[in-house]
Amino acid sequence: MTASGNPSADRTSPPPVVERATDFADALHLTARQIERSVRPFEEWEDSPFAHLKSLAIPRPDAVRGFRFAAKGHLFKSLLSVKVYCDSLTGISGSGQEKDPIVADLVASGSLRFEGKHGENVVGPGQLCIRDTKASWQFACAPGTRIRVVTIPRQLVPFPHGSFKAFDRAFVADVASPHVRFLTHFLEAIEKSSGDLDQSPFTQDLALNTCATLLSGLLHEQGEKPFDEDPPATLEAARSAIEKHLDRRDLSPAVIAGLVGVSVRTLHRSFAAADDTVMAFTRRRRLERAHDELMTKGAAVNVSELAARWHFADASHFIKHFRSSYGASPTAYLRSRTTSTGELDRT
């Protein structure tokens, strides 16, 4: 891929090629100077499997480091399944057209952020996001993000309730869930069976139809009982997301809502129904983690470091909340749990 208006752009591989019916590879490397001089650096994507990506831009703070993109995988029968490396990038996914595909992004590292009609979705490592790009999504890709990307024509996917109306909610789930694991195993099987796929049009059709059915099933699950209408399900999903990301300093209601795939308002309502709040639950879980660390490490623990590690504003705030939950400051609490021999009474 070259940069329009800049014939000296560094091509790290030949243009997108299909050496066999199933092979696909593409790469782009731009220096900071090439980014500055290029008018349309992503021009060649306008007639490629990435054509649903519009208004692409490399954020200025990250452009000084240059830009790298690489995709390698398989393309057959309009089904694209590739592993992608992408540096910082923003844009719009989908333009309201029937030809825009269903896209599944399985994040291995880094993160993707999508903003649509019903709010924001932040997709981190170990999570899958499925979107119908007939509904436009603003997106942002973090620097150095690695993703498995699957795109399939939307007209091939049996939509929930038989409707081809744009599905404007994203499906977000952890890769550990059984249905997402099944999809990833299927994609791995495609990768391992590329030789058979190349030799058999029937096998390609079978793989295409299977992928369409799997994606439809996941969208159907989201469409049958959206989190907006199921506060207990939202609460369970939010608590799970909080547990998984307790070490994130930016773990706010907006981030948690994005991880779950609901609006911030819906998130707050689900906790209110359980007579709780988002940040109160987050603080309790962080206090419990800090308590466990205190009991494990004993006197070797530095209270200020413990407060910082679990994202309390400072040591005094941490001590205040710890005393409220456990009836004593961390030092006094530890002393009260110490036996006459100086060892922790773990019972």
XYZ file of C-alpha atoms in Angstrom:
347
model
C 0.000 0.000 0.000
C 1.413 3.373 -0.970
C 0.601 6.817 0.325
C -1.218 9.008 -2.177
C 0.750 12.075 -3.125
C 3.949 10.540 -1.782
C 5.521 7.995 -4.180
C 8.406 7.393 -1.756
C 6.216 5.770 0.901
C 7.881 2.677 2.316
C 6.100 -0.484 1.171
C 6.927 -3.263 3.604
C 5.247 -5.880 1.412
C 3.692 -6.058 -2.070
C 0.172 -4.703 -2.534
C -2.661 -6.861 -1.161
C -2.195 -10.207 -2.859
C -4.097 -13.437 -3.107
C -1.460 -16.008 -4.000
C -3.976 -18.794 -3.608
C -7.707 -18.711 -3.150
C -7.259 -18.396 0.607
C -4.094 -16.313 1.099
C -4.233 -12.611 1.918
C -1.511 -10.201 3.043
C -1.256 -6.430 3.281
C 1.126 -4.038 5.008
C 1.817 -0.328 5.292
C 4.709 1.520 6.897
C 4.797 5.320 7.003
C 7.397 7.537 8.610
C 6.380 10.724 10.424
C 7.437 12.786 7.400
C 5.415 10.643 5.012
C 2.362 10.987 7.236
C 2.741 14.762 7.252
C 3.100 14.956 3.458
C 0.511 12.343 2.470
C -2.926 13.574 1.434
C -4.675 10.183 1.365
C -2.398 7.568 2.923
C -5.175 4.941 2.955
C -6.351 5.427 -0.624
C -5.801 1.800 -1.625
C -8.159 0.580 1.113
C -11.034 2.115 -0.850
C -11.160 -1.002 -3.019
C -10.197 -3.691 -0.526
C -11.748 -5.768 2.286
C -11.145 -2.711 4.528
C -13.304 -0.416 2.369
C -15.859 -0.029 5.179
C -13.275 2.088 7.042
C -13.723 5.781 6.236
C -12.289 9.155 7.285
C -9.129 7.495 8.568
C -6.574 9.585 10.422
C -3.401 8.991 12.404
C -3.660 11.070 15.626
C -1.054 13.801 15.657
C 0.531 12.907 19.030
C 1.220 9.376 17.755
C 2.150 10.333 14.182
C 5.627 11.415 15.268
C 6.464 7.728 15.760
C 5.281 6.789 12.290
C 2.583 4.273 11.456
C 2.619 0.531 10.872
C -0.120 -1.777 9.721
C 0.102 -5.449 8.801
C -2.582 -8.017 8.020
C -2.100 -11.667 7.155
C -4.631 -14.441 6.824
C -7.261 -15.738 4.442
C -9.777 -14.316 2.000
C -12.283 -16.474 0.142
C -15.916 -16.204 -0.901
C -15.929 -12.638 0.537
C -14.971 -13.972 3.983
C -11.880 -12.283 5.399
C -10.129 -13.732 8.454
C -6.809 -12.045 9.242
C -4.494 -11.299 12.122
C -3.811 -7.561 12.212
C -1.213 -5.305 13.794
C -2.222 -1.631 13.793
C -0.770 1.516 15.307
C -2.852 4.449 16.540
C -5.715 5.118 14.112
C -9.121 6.812 14.188
C -11.995 6.881 11.736
C -15.488 5.654 10.929
C -16.423 2.023 10.381
C -19.408 1.726 8.061
C -21.244 4.267 5.941
C -24.895 3.198 6.011
C -24.709 0.983 2.937
C -25.977 -2.567 2.432
C -22.552 -3.572 1.132
C -20.899 -2.754 4.470
C -20.042 -6.040 6.214
C -20.538 -7.640 9.591
C -17.195 -7.272 11.392
C -15.846 -9.249 14.328
C -12.748 -7.972 16.164
C -11.023 -10.258 18.655
C -8.440 -8.197 20.559
C -5.193 -9.924 21.582
C -3.400 -6.805 22.873
C -4.017 -3.074 22.923
C -7.610 -1.870 22.658
C -10.369 -0.685 20.343
C -13.023 1.888 21.148
C -16.288 2.075 19.213
C -18.949 4.726 19.626
C -22.365 4.212 18.090
C -25.979 5.202 18.531
C -26.339 3.379 21.842
C -23.098 4.426 23.498
C -19.464 3.465 23.654
C -17.767 0.074 23.650
C -14.182 -0.354 24.810
C -12.790 -3.716 23.710
C -9.660 -4.937 25.465
C -7.435 -8.028 25.353
C -9.390 -11.266 25.465
C -12.628 -9.673 24.252
C -14.634 -10.007 21.057
C -16.741 -7.256 19.490
C -19.180 -7.918 16.619
C -20.681 -4.986 14.720
C -23.005 -4.463 11.790
C -21.198 -1.711 9.883
C -24.311 -0.608 8.060
C -24.733 1.322 11.305
C -21.769 3.719 11.374
C -19.340 3.534 14.274
C -16.653 6.008 15.217
C -13.599 4.072 16.279
C -10.153 4.548 17.771
C -7.370 1.975 17.766
C -4.703 2.200 20.472
C -1.014 2.111 19.410
C 0.391 -1.379 18.893
C -2.971 -3.158 18.881
C -3.141 -6.776 17.702
C -6.491 -8.126 16.546
C -8.011 -11.030 14.690
C -10.442 -9.418 12.248
C -13.267 -11.259 10.505
C -15.501 -9.583 7.921
C -18.406 -11.163 6.077
C -21.036 -9.627 3.769
C -24.053 -8.700 5.874
C -26.504 -10.166 3.347
C -25.042 -13.614 4.059
C -25.713 -13.422 7.810
C -29.182 -14.579 8.949
C -30.269 -11.611 11.060
C -32.258 -11.902 14.290
C -36.007 -12.111 13.573
C -35.229 -12.214 9.841
C -34.793 -8.427 9.712
C -32.060 -6.755 7.669
C -32.479 -3.471 9.526
C -29.103 -2.180 10.714
C -28.172 -3.916 13.962
C -26.960 -0.845 15.856
C -25.851 -2.541 19.081
C -22.423 -4.098 19.345
C -22.036 -7.592 20.750
C -19.136 -7.653 23.248
C -18.066 -10.785 25.115
C -15.021 -12.383 26.703
C -13.156 -14.994 24.699
C -13.507 -17.342 27.684
C -17.273 -17.639 27.143
C -18.273 -20.955 25.488
C -19.910 -19.442 22.387
C -16.942 -17.143 21.671
C -14.485 -20.004 22.268
C -16.371 -22.036 19.689
C -16.051 -19.215 17.160
C -12.299 -18.827 17.796
C -11.769 -22.599 17.441
C -13.588 -22.432 14.126
C -11.372 -19.566 12.909
C -8.270 -21.515 13.952
C -9.568 -24.500 11.986
C -9.884 -22.292 8.892
C -6.271 -21.229 9.356
C -5.070 -24.823 9.639
C -7.165 -26.006 6.687
C -6.142 -23.385 4.141
C -4.839 -26.064 1.769
C -8.158 -27.906 1.750
C -10.064 -24.652 1.342
C -7.927 -23.750 -1.639
C -8.710 -27.008 -3.407
C -12.421 -27.258 -2.668
C -15.068 -24.638 -3.519
C -17.565 -26.762 -1.583
C -15.379 -26.516 1.548
C -15.160 -22.755 1.096
C -18.944 -22.499 0.902
C -19.252 -24.667 4.009
C -16.779 -22.495 5.940
C -18.532 -19.306 4.783
C -21.978 -20.541 5.798
C -20.702 -21.826 9.153
C -19.088 -18.492 9.984
C -22.254 -16.620 8.988
C -24.351 -18.891 11.218
C -22.016 -18.464 14.195
C -22.012 -14.668 13.920
C -25.774 -14.651 13.494
C -26.160 -16.747 16.642
C -24.116 -14.294 18.687
C -26.057 -11.308 17.335
C -29.309 -13.166 17.976
C -28.315 -13.748 21.593
C -27.679 -10.031 22.017
C -30.899 -9.134 20.223
C -33.137 -11.505 22.169
C -32.354 -10.059 25.573
C -30.381 -6.818 25.427
C -28.674 -5.743 28.648
C -30.765 -2.570 28.617
C -33.797 -4.704 29.472
C -32.095 -7.076 31.902
C -30.571 -5.283 34.939
C -29.426 -8.531 36.653
C -27.528 -9.577 33.511
C -26.000 -6.114 33.241
C -24.998 -6.216 36.902
C -23.374 -9.644 36.549
C -21.498 -8.619 33.401
C -20.362 -5.329 34.984
C -19.118 -7.019 38.155
C -17.192 -9.513 36.033
C -15.635 -6.702 33.970
C -14.684 -4.791 37.125
C -13.040 -7.874 38.642
C -11.032 -8.406 35.482
C -9.877 -4.782 35.239
C -9.439 -3.751 38.894
C -5.815 -2.813 38.224
C -6.793 -0.208 35.591
C -6.331 3.338 36.848
C -8.958 4.645 34.402
C -11.673 2.204 35.526
C -14.577 4.659 35.503
C -18.321 4.082 34.917
C -17.825 5.112 31.276
C -15.045 2.569 30.784
C -17.021 -0.180 32.546
C -20.120 0.583 30.468
C -17.992 0.325 27.350
C -16.558 -3.021 28.441
C -20.066 -4.381 29.029
C -21.637 -2.799 25.954
C -24.334 -0.668 27.610
C -24.903 3.024 28.233
C -23.594 4.610 31.426
C -27.193 5.282 32.467
C -28.103 1.598 32.080
C -25.024 0.635 34.088
C -25.968 2.930 36.974
C -29.564 1.642 36.934
C -28.422 -1.970 37.222
C -26.355 -1.210 40.348
C -29.123 0.955 41.839
C -31.513 -1.985 41.497
C -29.140 -3.933 43.758
C -28.917 -1.005 46.207
C -25.303 -0.360 45.215
C -23.224 1.970 43.037
C -20.596 1.254 40.404
C -17.702 2.927 42.174
C -18.702 1.700 45.640
C -18.494 -1.878 44.367
C -15.165 -1.123 42.647
C -13.747 0.413 45.833
C -14.885 -2.541 47.963
C -13.226 -5.020 45.656
C -10.006 -2.997 45.611
C -10.064 -2.813 49.422
C -10.491 -6.590 49.567
C -7.535 -7.059 47.222
C -5.469 -4.669 49.338
C -6.552 -6.530 52.506
C -5.473 -9.850 50.984
C -2.102 -8.383 50.035
C -1.660 -6.933 53.525
C -2.373 -10.299 55.147
C -0.053 -12.102 52.772
C 2.948 -9.770 52.999
C 2.498 -8.533 56.558
C 4.825 -5.862 57.893
C 6.718 -5.799 54.584
C 3.834 -3.877 53.025
C 4.211 -0.114 52.575
C 0.779 1.485 53.075
C 1.446 4.288 50.582
C 2.521 1.787 47.922
C -0.540 -0.337 48.669
C -2.794 2.690 48.267
C -1.176 3.595 44.943
C -1.292 0.031 43.618
C -5.063 -0.149 44.178
C -5.666 3.365 42.859
C -6.701 5.287 45.961
C -6.037 9.031 45.804
C -3.413 8.819 48.557
C -2.525 6.920 51.749
C -4.913 8.939 53.923
C -7.901 8.136 51.698
C -6.920 4.472 51.651
C -6.577 4.347 55.454
C -9.955 6.082 55.858
C -11.762 3.555 53.651
C -9.850 0.620 55.136
C -10.823 1.686 58.672
C -14.450 2.067 57.593
C -14.499 -1.486 56.221
C -12.278 -3.321 58.726
C -12.591 -1.235 61.897
C -8.930 -0.244 62.161
C -6.103 1.293 60.175
C -4.045 -1.166 58.077
C -1.191 -1.089 60.631
C -3.460 -1.598 63.652
C -5.456 -4.258 61.815
C -2.288 -6.155 60.941
C -1.045 -5.884 64.529
C -4.349 -7.277 65.843
C -4.016 -10.259 63.513
C -0.473 -11.068 64.599
C 0.160 -13.848 67.092
C 2.596 -13.680 69.999
C 5.233 -15.308 67.790
C 4.934 -12.509 65.228
C 3.250 -14.636 62.576
C -0.102 -13.792 61.004
C -3.086 -15.561 62.468
C -4.545 -16.718 59.165
C -7.549 -18.343 60.788
